[in-house]
Amino acid sequence: MKKILALMVVFLLVVSAFAGCGSNNSSADNNSEAQSNGSQDSSPNSDSTEKTELTFWELSSKQEALEQMVEEFNSTHSDIEVTVSYFEVDGIKDSLKVAASSNTLPNMWFNWGGSLGGFYAENDLIYDLSDYADSHGWYDLYNPGALNLCTLDGKLAGYPRSYNTIGMYYRTDIFEEYGLEVPTTFEEFENVCAVLKENGITPISTAGLNGWHVMRFVELLVEHYAGAEKHDALNTFATSWDDEDVVQALTKYEEFVEKGYLPEGFVTFDPNDTQLLTFSGQAAMDIQGPWYDGNIISEGQDMEDYDTFAFPSGGTNRMSAFVEMIQLNANNSEAEVDASIEFLNFYYSDENTEKYSDIYNLPLPKKGAPMPEGMPNVENLLSMSGENGTFTITDQAFVPQVADALFDVQDAIATDAMTPEEGAKTIQAAIEDYFAQQ
Amino acid sequence: MKGKKSIDWPAYLFMLPALIIYISVIVFPVFYSLYVSLHKWNGIGEMEFIGLSNYVKLITQDDIFLIAIKNNAIWIVLTVAFITAISLGFAVILNKQFKGRTFFRGFFYFPAVIAPIAVAIIWRWIYNPNIGFINEFFGAIGLDFKQNWISNPETSLYAIFIAALWQGIGQPMIIFLAGLQTVPVEVLEAATIDGAGSVRKFIHVTIPMMKETFIIVLATLIVAALKVFDVIQGLTGGGPNNSTQMLSTYMYSQTFKYANVGTGTAISVIMVLIMIFIIVPYVSFTAKED
């Protein structure tokens, strides 16, 4: 009797397990069916009584304001429900790769241009917005340069959200205290660093964990020694990195480290913490983009104490630039695309950009977009980049494994584990290795 | 007269749900990883069969992989030597009767409940060369001993290990504590009557009687040491210049940063082989002794 009872219990367990799998499968099937059908004829969400549910991956720096915006959007749009997941800068890059390989990308996600966003365009994972842009007048609405940088692998790979140029933020009060002028030549810049160091101030705040913040300085040195034309050729791998100008740039970087112009132990500092030294007055300069004005405001700093200049790399003093976008999933149905754009238009509406100005990289990349109030460096950076010209930021010009090789070289030179000559050869070897793998 | 042994079908049926789950989430992914490791694949496009090339390249051409192997070996040795010894020491002390024993058990176990990534953040601030606790402490007592604890490739691995040690002793300590309580008091009393001192009793009676506990602790510690990821990723990300790179962090980079899924899974297969190579002889040797 007991055995029969036991058998029955086990039978029920097994059946319920299968039933569970079955119901999951059927729901997954429905979902995938919805997606595939939707991409063809948008049927799943065409019923006005059905909610279009959207998932969105965004940077955690936007969380506080975006949560309020999403709540407002969801409450005013009975047919759309947006759910947001938040990630750190490096976390979102890795999480997107994981999602891409398991076919679980959200409906829309934040991404950068260049090789980072290009991966999804090249692998047909993004919704090509070219036709949408044509039919909705985006080419009259958006800055052509921003749309151009969002065009990857021949597709308009995302909703353009910002066009950023990176400059040298500096503490005006510290410069005044030591009688320093904004440097106009590289030699003057070195002199500024020397004076600051003599007075116990770290000249440049930077952080090496993940590599990209230190890269902002190294790429300026490459621009200085190689010049604009060769730098562009280096970034497109058209010329070898095992080059005398690259060696000189890396040698100068080594010299800056040895002289203590970068913070003690910077190679493992978190890039989110570079502002600690600058805001506390322990460091005088930080290579940042227009979002830094928002940080200055949100951390209660006095904007009067901050100004920007273009690094005097020589030539026209070109500045590093990159674009940011929101990419849409290639599997989105037409209804999901429409709902996504509706949400993004709300997210980047004039009303919200004014209300939550410190979380946006303003101005928006729209024609005639107003400059944000109380953020003078945003306009400075934009006008300087317009006059000086720009180059693509290195970690978007490079594929990730080559960028990581550069980051390793930065670490190795800073810790005396490698000479600049070896560094240049190592970067070139990583490039050749990448091409050999393709 | 013995009857024919009947098959216990209900027992097998009871195992079936767990077996299905085990096969689908453990066995299948293991063999699928082995299959993927023989291919060149970016995780999205078509797989290209390349045989053992991923393994050959890792072993013969990839310096970072060799650094990771060396670092994992160092980490295993440090783990077995220090975490085992210190957690056993704490367990022995906390097994004695004294006032506040329960509080101290909780106190020393506490770091084990903190998420490893939070441990990494805490220790990053402790090690900060400019405003970190350690350098500030040395400064406060008048010692000019400022160090770049985790930024120096010579010290970074050991500095991270100390953070891991702080968190890692709680779990084995509890297991040792449970093991110590299984040692019969009568046996220890008999040893005392025979004239054995505390140290002799501990070495010749307590430790041999805790053999199963040691198997569990050492096996889990070695596996954890080979898989160590969070605390490394959070503190240095494998840097500076790969000096703290581990097999797990390198596997992660290859798979999820560079989209070299074949190479990444080859590293994971090698990790499993190393685990089998270390754990199986150890467990079978100690089991044979019984």
PDB file of N, CA and C in Angstrom, chain A residues 3 6-7 9-10 13-14 17-18 93-95 97-98 100-102 119 123 125 209 263-270 273 276-277 282 400-401 404 408-409 411-412 415 417-418 433 436-438, chain B residues 6 8-10 13-14 16-17 20 40-45 57 64 124-125 128-131 148 150-153 233-237 239-242 252-253 255-261:
ATOM      1  N   LYS A   3       3.911   1.403  -0.982  1.00  0.00           N
ATOM      2  CA  LYS A   3       4.623   1.530  -2.263  1.00  0.00           C
ATOM      3  C   LYS A   3       3.738   2.203  -3.303  1.00  0.00           C
ATOM      4  N   ALA A   6       3.593   5.803  -2.522  1.00  0.00           N
ATOM      5  CA  ALA A   6       4.851   6.457  -2.901  1.00  0.00           C
ATOM      6  C   ALA A   6       4.910   6.663  -4.406  1.00  0.00           C
ATOM      7  N   LEU A   7       4.511   5.607  -5.134  1.00  0.00           N
ATOM      8  CA  LEU A   7       4.520   5.692  -6.602  1.00  0.00           C
ATOM      9  C   LEU A   7       3.629   6.823  -7.099  1.00  0.00           C
ATOM     10  N   VAL A   9       2.787   9.514  -5.454  1.00  0.00           N
ATOM     11  CA  VAL A   9       3.389  10.815  -5.129  1.00  0.00           C
ATOM     12  C   VAL A   9       4.459  11.162  -6.154  1.00  0.00           C
ATOM     13  N   VAL A  10       5.322  10.154  -6.452  1.00  0.00           N
ATOM     14  CA  VAL A  10       6.391  10.384  -7.427  1.00  0.00           C
ATOM     15  C   VAL A  10       5.801  10.721  -8.790  1.00  0.00           C
ATOM     16  N   LEU A  13       4.713  14.186  -8.800  1.00  0.00           N
ATOM     17  CA  LEU A  13       5.868  15.098  -8.836  1.00  0.00           C
ATOM     18  C   LEU A  13       6.420  15.239 -10.244  1.00  0.00           C
ATOM     19  N   VAL A  14       6.610  14.044 -10.874  1.00  0.00           N
ATOM     20  CA  VAL A  14       7.191  14.044 -12.228  1.00  0.00           C
ATOM     21  C   VAL A  14       6.270  14.774 -13.199  1.00  0.00           C
ATOM     22  N   ALA A  17       6.393  18.367 -12.646  1.00  0.00           N
ATOM     23  CA  ALA A  17       7.645  18.934 -13.173  1.00  0.00           C
ATOM     24  C   ALA A  17       7.537  19.141 -14.672  1.00  0.00           C
ATOM     25  N   PHE A  18       7.010  18.094 -15.344  1.00  0.00           N
ATOM     26  CA  PHE A  18       6.849  18.222 -16.796  1.00  0.00           C
ATOM     27  C   PHE A  18       5.836  19.298 -17.141  1.00  0.00           C
ATOM     28  N   LYS A  93      28.415  46.486 -20.614  1.00  0.00           N
ATOM     29  CA  LYS A  93      29.111  45.956 -21.801  1.00  0.00           C
ATOM     30  C   LYS A  93      29.112  44.426 -21.761  1.00  0.00           C
ATOM     31  N   ASP A  94      29.472  43.880 -20.585  1.00  0.00           N
ATOM     32  CA  ASP A  94      29.568  42.421 -20.462  1.00  0.00           C
ATOM     33  C   ASP A  94      28.182  41.775 -20.473  1.00  0.00           C
ATOM     34  N   SER A  95      27.229  42.400 -19.794  1.00  0.00           N
ATOM     35  CA  SER A  95      25.885  41.809 -19.712  1.00  0.00           C
ATOM     36  C   SER A  95      25.234  41.750 -21.097  1.00  0.00           C
ATOM     37  N   LYS A  97      26.807  41.350 -23.913  1.00  0.00           N
ATOM     38  CA  LYS A  97      27.421  40.236 -24.658  1.00  0.00           C
ATOM     39  C   LYS A  97      26.784  38.911 -24.236  1.00  0.00           C
ATOM     40  N   VAL A  98      26.577  38.766 -22.921  1.00  0.00           N
ATOM     41  CA  VAL A  98      25.962  37.528 -22.427  1.00  0.00           C
ATOM     42  C   VAL A  98      24.558  37.392 -23.008  1.00  0.00           C
ATOM     43  N   ALA A 100      23.378  38.746 -25.681  1.00  0.00           N
ATOM     44  CA  ALA A 100      23.423  38.541 -27.132  1.00  0.00           C
ATOM     45  C   ALA A 100      23.656  37.065 -27.459  1.00  0.00           C
ATOM     46  N   SER A 101      24.553  36.421 -26.699  1.00  0.00           N
ATOM     47  CA  SER A 101      24.871  35.026 -27.010  1.00  0.00           C
ATOM     48  C   SER A 101      23.763  34.080 -26.571  1.00  0.00           C
ATOM     49  N   SER A 102      22.881  34.530 -25.678  1.00  0.00           N
ATOM     50  CA  SER A 102      21.792  33.654 -25.238  1.00  0.00           C
ATOM     51  C   SER A 102      20.439  34.126 -25.777  1.00  0.00           C
ATOM     52  N   PHE A 119      29.427  45.858 -32.688  1.00  0.00           N
ATOM     53  CA  PHE A 119      29.328  44.395 -32.553  1.00  0.00           C
ATOM     54  C   PHE A 119      27.887  43.933 -32.791  1.00  0.00           C
ATOM     55  N   ASN A 123      26.383  41.823 -36.131  1.00  0.00           N
ATOM     56  CA  ASN A 123      25.779  40.505 -35.927  1.00  0.00           C
ATOM     57  C   ASN A 123      24.255  40.525 -36.053  1.00  0.00           C
ATOM     58  N   LEU A 125      21.890  42.127 -34.640  1.00  0.00           N
ATOM     59  CA  LEU A 125      21.127  42.038 -33.395  1.00  0.00           C
ATOM     60  C   LEU A 125      20.333  43.314 -33.120  1.00  0.00           C
ATOM     61  N   LEU A 209      41.627  51.130 -13.093  1.00  0.00           N
ATOM     62  CA  LEU A 209      40.797  49.917 -13.099  1.00  0.00           C
ATOM     63  C   LEU A 209      39.917  49.975 -14.348  1.00  0.00           C
ATOM     64  N   PRO A 263      47.900  60.099  -9.832  1.00  0.00           N
ATOM     65  CA  PRO A 263      47.794  59.763  -8.402  1.00  0.00           C
ATOM     66  C   PRO A 263      48.552  58.489  -8.029  1.00  0.00           C
ATOM     67  N   GLU A 264      49.024  58.470  -6.813  1.00  0.00           N
ATOM     68  CA  GLU A 264      49.703  57.298  -6.266  1.00  0.00           C
ATOM     69  C   GLU A 264      48.760  56.093  -6.353  1.00  0.00           C
ATOM     70  N   GLY A 265      49.236  54.989  -6.934  1.00  0.00           N
ATOM     71  CA  GLY A 265      48.426  53.765  -6.990  1.00  0.00           C
ATOM     72  C   GLY A 265      47.241  53.828  -7.938  1.00  0.00           C
ATOM     73  N   PHE A 266      47.292  54.732  -8.922  1.00  0.00           N
ATOM     74  CA  PHE A 266      46.118  54.947  -9.783  1.00  0.00           C
ATOM     75  C   PHE A 266      45.725  53.716 -10.601  1.00  0.00           C
ATOM     76  N   VAL A 267      46.658  52.787 -10.832  1.00  0.00           N
ATOM     77  CA  VAL A 267      46.344  51.687 -11.761  1.00  0.00           C
ATOM     78  C   VAL A 267      45.177  50.809 -11.312  1.00  0.00           C
ATOM     79  N   THR A 268      44.891  50.801 -10.019  1.00  0.00           N
ATOM     80  CA  THR A 268      43.727  50.003  -9.592  1.00  0.00           C
ATOM     81  C   THR A 268      42.603  50.867  -9.022  1.00  0.00           C
ATOM     82  N   PHE A 269      42.666  52.163  -9.244  1.00  0.00           N
ATOM     83  CA  PHE A 269      41.558  53.026  -8.785  1.00  0.00           C
ATOM     84  C   PHE A 269      40.337  52.826  -9.686  1.00  0.00           C
ATOM     85  N   ASP A 270      39.170  53.010  -9.078  1.00  0.00           N
ATOM     86  CA  ASP A 270      37.925  52.926  -9.833  1.00  0.00           C
ATOM     87  C   ASP A 270      37.693  54.259 -10.565  1.00  0.00           C
ATOM     88  N   ASP A 273      35.742  57.104  -9.148  1.00  0.00           N
ATOM     89  CA  ASP A 273      36.242  57.831  -7.974  1.00  0.00           C
ATOM     90  C   ASP A 273      37.262  58.918  -8.305  1.00  0.00           C
ATOM     91  N   LEU A 276      36.858  62.282  -6.640  1.00  0.00           N
ATOM     92  CA  LEU A 276      37.141  62.459  -5.205  1.00  0.00           C
ATOM     93  C   LEU A 276      38.359  63.358  -5.007  1.00  0.00           C
ATOM     94  N   LEU A 277      39.415  63.059  -5.771  1.00  0.00           N
ATOM     95  CA  LEU A 277      40.645  63.837  -5.618  1.00  0.00           C
ATOM     96  C   LEU A 277      40.470  65.259  -6.151  1.00  0.00           C
ATOM     97  N   GLN A 282      42.745  67.742  -3.969  1.00  0.00           N
ATOM     98  CA  GLN A 282      44.030  67.035  -3.944  1.00  0.00           C
ATOM     99  C   GLN A 282      44.609  66.895  -5.346  1.00  0.00           C
ATOM    100  N   PRO A 400      37.530  45.222 -28.464  1.00  0.00           N
ATOM    101  CA  PRO A 400      37.819  45.090 -27.038  1.00  0.00           C
ATOM    102  C   PRO A 400      39.154  44.413 -26.700  1.00  0.00           C
ATOM    103  N   GLN A 401      39.537  43.343 -27.430  1.00  0.00           N
ATOM    104  CA  GLN A 401      40.790  42.683 -27.019  1.00  0.00           C
ATOM    105  C   GLN A 401      42.020  43.537 -27.302  1.00  0.00           C
ATOM    106  N   ASP A 404      42.029  46.133 -24.564  1.00  0.00           N
ATOM    107  CA  ASP A 404      42.550  45.545 -23.322  1.00  0.00           C
ATOM    108  C   ASP A 404      44.075  45.405 -23.369  1.00  0.00           C
ATOM    109  N   ASP A 408      46.561  46.898 -20.676  1.00  0.00           N
ATOM    110  CA  ASP A 408      47.612  46.111 -20.009  1.00  0.00           C
ATOM    111  C   ASP A 408      48.964  46.814 -20.140  1.00  0.00           C
ATOM    112  N   VAL A 409      49.202  47.381 -21.330  1.00  0.00           N
ATOM    113  CA  VAL A 409      50.461  48.099 -21.561  1.00  0.00           C
ATOM    114  C   VAL A 409      50.544  49.316 -20.634  1.00  0.00           C
ATOM    115  N   ASP A 411      49.189  49.653 -17.707  1.00  0.00           N
ATOM    116  CA  ASP A 411      49.496  49.124 -16.367  1.00  0.00           C
ATOM    117  C   ASP A 411      50.961  48.729 -16.267  1.00  0.00           C
ATOM    118  N   ALA A 412      51.417  48.005 -17.297  1.00  0.00           N
ATOM    119  CA  ALA A 412      52.769  47.447 -17.254  1.00  0.00           C
ATOM    120  C   ALA A 412      53.821  48.555 -17.231  1.00  0.00           C
ATOM    121  N   THR A 415      53.907  50.249 -13.872  1.00  0.00           N
ATOM    122  CA  THR A 415      54.463  49.439 -12.779  1.00  0.00           C
ATOM    123  C   THR A 415      55.856  48.895 -13.117  1.00  0.00           C
ATOM    124  N   ALA A 417      56.882  47.099 -15.429  1.00  0.00           N
ATOM    125  CA  ALA A 417      56.948  45.718 -15.894  1.00  0.00           C
ATOM    126  C   ALA A 417      57.224  45.654 -17.395  1.00  0.00           C
ATOM    127  N   MET A 418      57.248  46.810 -18.046  1.00  0.00           N
ATOM    128  CA  MET A 418      57.411  46.831 -19.501  1.00  0.00           C
ATOM    129  C   MET A 418      58.019  48.169 -19.906  1.00  0.00           C
ATOM    130  N   ASP A 433      47.200  39.641 -33.822  1.00  0.00           N
ATOM    131  CA  ASP A 433      46.543  38.443 -33.304  1.00  0.00           C
ATOM    132  C   ASP A 433      45.032  38.508 -33.584  1.00  0.00           C
ATOM    133  N   ALA A 436      44.459  37.797 -37.163  1.00  0.00           N
ATOM    134  CA  ALA A 436      44.697  36.377 -37.441  1.00  0.00           C
ATOM    135  C   ALA A 436      43.485  35.539 -37.033  1.00  0.00           C
ATOM    136  N   GLN A 437      42.781  35.991 -35.998  1.00  0.00           N
ATOM    137  CA  GLN A 437      41.605  35.245 -35.524  1.00  0.00           C
ATOM    138  C   GLN A 437      40.403  35.416 -36.448  1.00  0.00           C
ATOM    139  N   GLN A 438      40.393  36.514 -37.213  1.00  0.00           N
ATOM    140  CA  GLN A 438      39.208  36.788 -38.042  1.00  0.00           C
ATOM    141  C   GLN A 438      39.175  35.918 -39.291  1.00  0.00           C
TER     142      GLN A 438
ATOM    143  N   SER B   6      14.443  -7.533  -5.571  1.00  0.00           N
ATOM    144  CA  SER B   6      13.593  -6.798  -6.512  1.00  0.00           C
ATOM    145  C   SER B   6      14.108  -5.361  -6.704  1.00  0.00           C
ATOM    146  N   ASP B   8      13.931  -1.537  -6.756  1.00  0.00           N
ATOM    147  CA  ASP B   8      13.132  -0.593  -5.973  1.00  0.00           C
ATOM    148  C   ASP B   8      12.692   0.575  -6.867  1.00  0.00           C
ATOM    149  N   TRP B   9      11.675   0.355  -7.681  1.00  0.00           N
ATOM    150  CA  TRP B   9      11.242   1.357  -8.663  1.00  0.00           C
ATOM    151  C   TRP B   9      10.873   2.708  -8.048  1.00  0.00           C
ATOM    152  N   PRO B  10      10.163   2.691  -6.903  1.00  0.00           N
ATOM    153  CA  PRO B  10       9.839   4.006  -6.324  1.00  0.00           C
ATOM    154  C   PRO B  10      11.075   4.852  -6.040  1.00  0.00           C
ATOM    155  N   LEU B  13      12.121   6.357  -9.182  1.00  0.00           N
ATOM    156  CA  LEU B  13      11.179   7.401  -9.599  1.00  0.00           C
ATOM    157  C   LEU B  13      11.350   8.674  -8.774  1.00  0.00           C
ATOM    158  N   PHE B  14      11.654   8.464  -7.478  1.00  0.00           N
ATOM    159  CA  PHE B  14      11.898   9.637  -6.628  1.00  0.00           C
ATOM    160  C   PHE B  14      13.122  10.426  -7.111  1.00  0.00           C
ATOM    161  N   LEU B  16      14.057  10.658 -10.186  1.00  0.00           N
ATOM    162  CA  LEU B  16      13.882  11.142 -11.554  1.00  0.00           C
ATOM    163  C   LEU B  16      13.816  12.671 -11.689  1.00  0.00           C
ATOM    164  N   PRO B  17      13.002  13.361 -10.884  1.00  0.00           N
ATOM    165  CA  PRO B  17      12.952  14.831 -11.062  1.00  0.00           C
ATOM    166  C   PRO B  17      14.327  15.488 -10.891  1.00  0.00           C
ATOM    167  N   ILE B  20      16.556  14.714 -13.866  1.00  0.00           N
ATOM    168  CA  ILE B  20      16.236  15.525 -15.059  1.00  0.00           C
ATOM    169  C   ILE B  20      16.861  16.916 -14.926  1.00  0.00           C
ATOM    170  N   LYS B  40      35.670  27.632 -33.141  1.00  0.00           N
ATOM    171  CA  LYS B  40      35.869  29.076 -33.110  1.00  0.00           C
ATOM    172  C   LYS B  40      34.469  29.672 -33.219  1.00  0.00           C
ATOM    173  N   TRP B  41      34.090  30.486 -32.211  1.00  0.00           N
ATOM    174  CA  TRP B  41      32.700  30.953 -32.178  1.00  0.00           C
ATOM    175  C   TRP B  41      32.619  32.266 -31.418  1.00  0.00           C
ATOM    176  N   ASN B  42      31.852  33.206 -31.925  1.00  0.00           N
ATOM    177  CA  ASN B  42      31.710  34.494 -31.218  1.00  0.00           C
ATOM    178  C   ASN B  42      30.449  34.536 -30.358  1.00  0.00           C
ATOM    179  N   GLY B  43      29.783  33.385 -30.230  1.00  0.00           N
ATOM    180  CA  GLY B  43      28.605  33.308 -29.374  1.00  0.00           C
ATOM    181  C   GLY B  43      27.318  33.583 -30.115  1.00  0.00           C
ATOM    182  N   ILE B  44      27.424  34.060 -31.353  1.00  0.00           N
ATOM    183  CA  ILE B  44      26.213  34.427 -32.098  1.00  0.00           C
ATOM    184  C   ILE B  44      26.189  33.757 -33.478  1.00  0.00           C
ATOM    185  N   GLY B  45      27.274  33.895 -34.209  1.00  0.00           N
ATOM    186  CA  GLY B  45      27.301  33.408 -35.593  1.00  0.00           C
ATOM    187  C   GLY B  45      27.478  31.900 -35.687  1.00  0.00           C
ATOM    188  N   LYS B  57      46.699  26.718 -28.542  1.00  0.00           N
ATOM    189  CA  LYS B  57      47.071  28.133 -28.507  1.00  0.00           C
ATOM    190  C   LYS B  57      47.194  28.634 -27.067  1.00  0.00           C
ATOM    191  N   ILE B  64      49.178  35.157 -20.961  1.00  0.00           N
ATOM    192  CA  ILE B  64      48.227  35.529 -19.891  1.00  0.00           C
ATOM    193  C   ILE B  64      47.623  34.269 -19.277  1.00  0.00           C
ATOM    194  N   ARG B 124      38.996  47.652  -1.250  1.00  0.00           N
ATOM    195  CA  ARG B 124      39.598  48.633  -2.157  1.00  0.00           C
ATOM    196  C   ARG B 124      39.834  49.946  -1.410  1.00  0.00           C
ATOM    197  N   TRP B 125      38.879  50.290  -0.550  1.00  0.00           N
ATOM    198  CA  TRP B 125      39.050  51.503   0.250  1.00  0.00           C
ATOM    199  C   TRP B 125      40.099  51.309   1.332  1.00  0.00           C
ATOM    200  N   ASN B 128      43.385  51.744  -0.367  1.00  0.00           N
ATOM    201  CA  ASN B 128      43.642  52.978  -1.122  1.00  0.00           C
ATOM    202  C   ASN B 128      44.920  53.654  -0.605  1.00  0.00           C
ATOM    203  N   PRO B 129      45.872  53.912  -1.510  1.00  0.00           N
ATOM    204  CA  PRO B 129      47.155  54.447  -1.031  1.00  0.00           C
ATOM    205  C   PRO B 129      47.087  55.869  -0.503  1.00  0.00           C
ATOM    206  N   ASN B 130      46.066  56.638  -0.914  1.00  0.00           N
ATOM    207  CA  ASN B 130      45.979  58.033  -0.481  1.00  0.00           C
ATOM    208  C   ASN B 130      45.117  58.228   0.758  1.00  0.00           C
ATOM    209  N   ILE B 131      43.968  57.570   0.774  1.00  0.00           N
ATOM    210  CA  ILE B 131      43.051  57.796   1.899  1.00  0.00           C
ATOM    211  C   ILE B 131      42.616  56.483   2.541  1.00  0.00           C
ATOM    212  N   ASN B 148      51.527  50.899  -2.257  1.00  0.00           N
ATOM    213  CA  ASN B 148      50.453  50.707  -3.238  1.00  0.00           C
ATOM    214  C   ASN B 148      50.057  49.239  -3.180  1.00  0.00           C
ATOM    215  N   ILE B 150      47.487  47.172  -3.755  1.00  0.00           N
ATOM    216  CA  ILE B 150      46.962  46.371  -4.877  1.00  0.00           C
ATOM    217  C   ILE B 150      47.394  46.910  -6.235  1.00  0.00           C
ATOM    218  N   SER B 151      48.062  48.048  -6.257  1.00  0.00           N
ATOM    219  CA  SER B 151      48.525  48.587  -7.542  1.00  0.00           C
ATOM    220  C   SER B 151      49.919  48.082  -7.888  1.00  0.00           C
ATOM    221  N   ASN B 152      50.580  47.479  -6.931  1.00  0.00           N
ATOM    222  CA  ASN B 152      51.921  46.954  -7.171  1.00  0.00           C
ATOM    223  C   ASN B 152      51.819  45.479  -7.570  1.00  0.00           C
ATOM    224  N   PRO B 153      52.276  45.127  -8.786  1.00  0.00           N
ATOM    225  CA  PRO B 153      52.133  43.737  -9.229  1.00  0.00           C
ATOM    226  C   PRO B 153      52.818  42.724  -8.305  1.00  0.00           C
ATOM    227  N   GLN B 233      37.866  40.263  -9.478  1.00  0.00           N
ATOM    228  CA  GLN B 233      37.230  41.165 -10.448  1.00  0.00           C
ATOM    229  C   GLN B 233      36.922  42.514  -9.797  1.00  0.00           C
ATOM    230  N   GLY B 234      36.473  42.469  -8.557  1.00  0.00           N
ATOM    231  CA  GLY B 234      36.097  43.702  -7.868  1.00  0.00           C
ATOM    232  C   GLY B 234      37.281  44.552  -7.443  1.00  0.00           C
ATOM    233  N   LEU B 235      38.385  43.909  -7.085  1.00  0.00           N
ATOM    234  CA  LEU B 235      39.532  44.673  -6.596  1.00  0.00           C
ATOM    235  C   LEU B 235      40.464  45.141  -7.709  1.00  0.00           C
ATOM    236  N   THR B 236      40.794  44.265  -8.621  1.00  0.00           N
ATOM    237  CA  THR B 236      41.780  44.652  -9.646  1.00  0.00           C
ATOM    238  C   THR B 236      41.340  44.328 -11.073  1.00  0.00           C
ATOM    239  N   GLY B 237      40.295  43.551 -11.232  1.00  0.00           N
ATOM    240  CA  GLY B 237      39.879  43.138 -12.581  1.00  0.00           C
ATOM    241  C   GLY B 237      40.943  42.304 -13.276  1.00  0.00           C
ATOM    242  N   GLY B 239      44.127  42.932 -13.084  1.00  0.00           N
ATOM    243  CA  GLY B 239      45.322  43.761 -13.254  1.00  0.00           C
ATOM    244  C   GLY B 239      46.086  43.891 -11.959  1.00  0.00           C
ATOM    245  N   PRO B 240      47.060  44.755 -11.833  1.00  0.00           N
ATOM    246  CA  PRO B 240      47.633  45.511 -12.941  1.00  0.00           C
ATOM    247  C   PRO B 240      48.491  44.628 -13.852  1.00  0.00           C
ATOM    248  N   ASN B 241      48.336  44.879 -15.127  1.00  0.00           N
ATOM    249  CA  ASN B 241      49.067  44.132 -16.148  1.00  0.00           C
ATOM    250  C   ASN B 241      48.936  42.629 -15.956  1.00  0.00           C
ATOM    251  N   ASN B 242      47.729  42.154 -15.699  1.00  0.00           N
ATOM    252  CA  ASN B 242      47.419  40.726 -15.571  1.00  0.00           C
ATOM    253  C   ASN B 242      48.090  40.038 -14.380  1.00  0.00           C
ATOM    254  N   TYR B 252      36.305  34.677 -18.309  1.00  0.00           N
ATOM    255  CA  TYR B 252      35.237  35.677 -18.425  1.00  0.00           C
ATOM    256  C   TYR B 252      35.573  36.698 -19.516  1.00  0.00           C
ATOM    257  N   SER B 253      36.824  37.190 -19.495  1.00  0.00           N
ATOM    258  CA  SER B 253      37.225  38.177 -20.508  1.00  0.00           C
ATOM    259  C   SER B 253      37.124  37.592 -21.907  1.00  0.00           C
ATOM    260  N   THR B 255      35.365  35.106 -22.986  1.00  0.00           N
ATOM    261  CA  THR B 255      34.005  34.759 -23.412  1.00  0.00           C
ATOM    262  C   THR B 255      33.131  35.990 -23.590  1.00  0.00           C
ATOM    263  N   PHE B 256      33.111  36.850 -22.560  1.00  0.00           N
ATOM    264  CA  PHE B 256      32.100  37.912 -22.563  1.00  0.00           C
ATOM    265  C   PHE B 256      32.618  39.280 -22.987  1.00  0.00           C
ATOM    266  N   LYS B 257      33.926  39.496 -22.951  1.00  0.00           N
ATOM    267  CA  LYS B 257      34.428  40.788 -23.421  1.00  0.00           C
ATOM    268  C   LYS B 257      34.886  40.701 -24.864  1.00  0.00           C
ATOM    269  N   TYR B 258      35.627  39.619 -25.168  1.00  0.00           N
ATOM    270  CA  TYR B 258      36.203  39.525 -26.511  1.00  0.00           C
ATOM    271  C   TYR B 258      35.340  38.687 -27.462  1.00  0.00           C
ATOM    272  N   ALA B 259      34.293  38.059 -26.907  1.00  0.00           N
ATOM    273  CA  ALA B 259      33.430  37.180 -27.705  1.00  0.00           C
ATOM    274  C   ALA B 259      34.204  36.029 -28.345  1.00  0.00           C
ATOM    275  N   ASN B 260      35.273  35.567 -27.671  1.00  0.00           N
ATOM    276  CA  ASN B 260      35.982  34.355 -28.101  1.00  0.00           C
ATOM    277  C   ASN B 260      35.442  33.196 -27.266  1.00  0.00           C
ATOM    278  N   VAL B 261      34.225  32.769 -27.604  1.00  0.00           N
ATOM    279  CA  VAL B 261      33.527  31.804 -26.740  1.00  0.00           C
ATOM    280  C   VAL B 261      34.249  30.453 -26.747  1.00  0.00           C
TER     281      VAL B 261
END
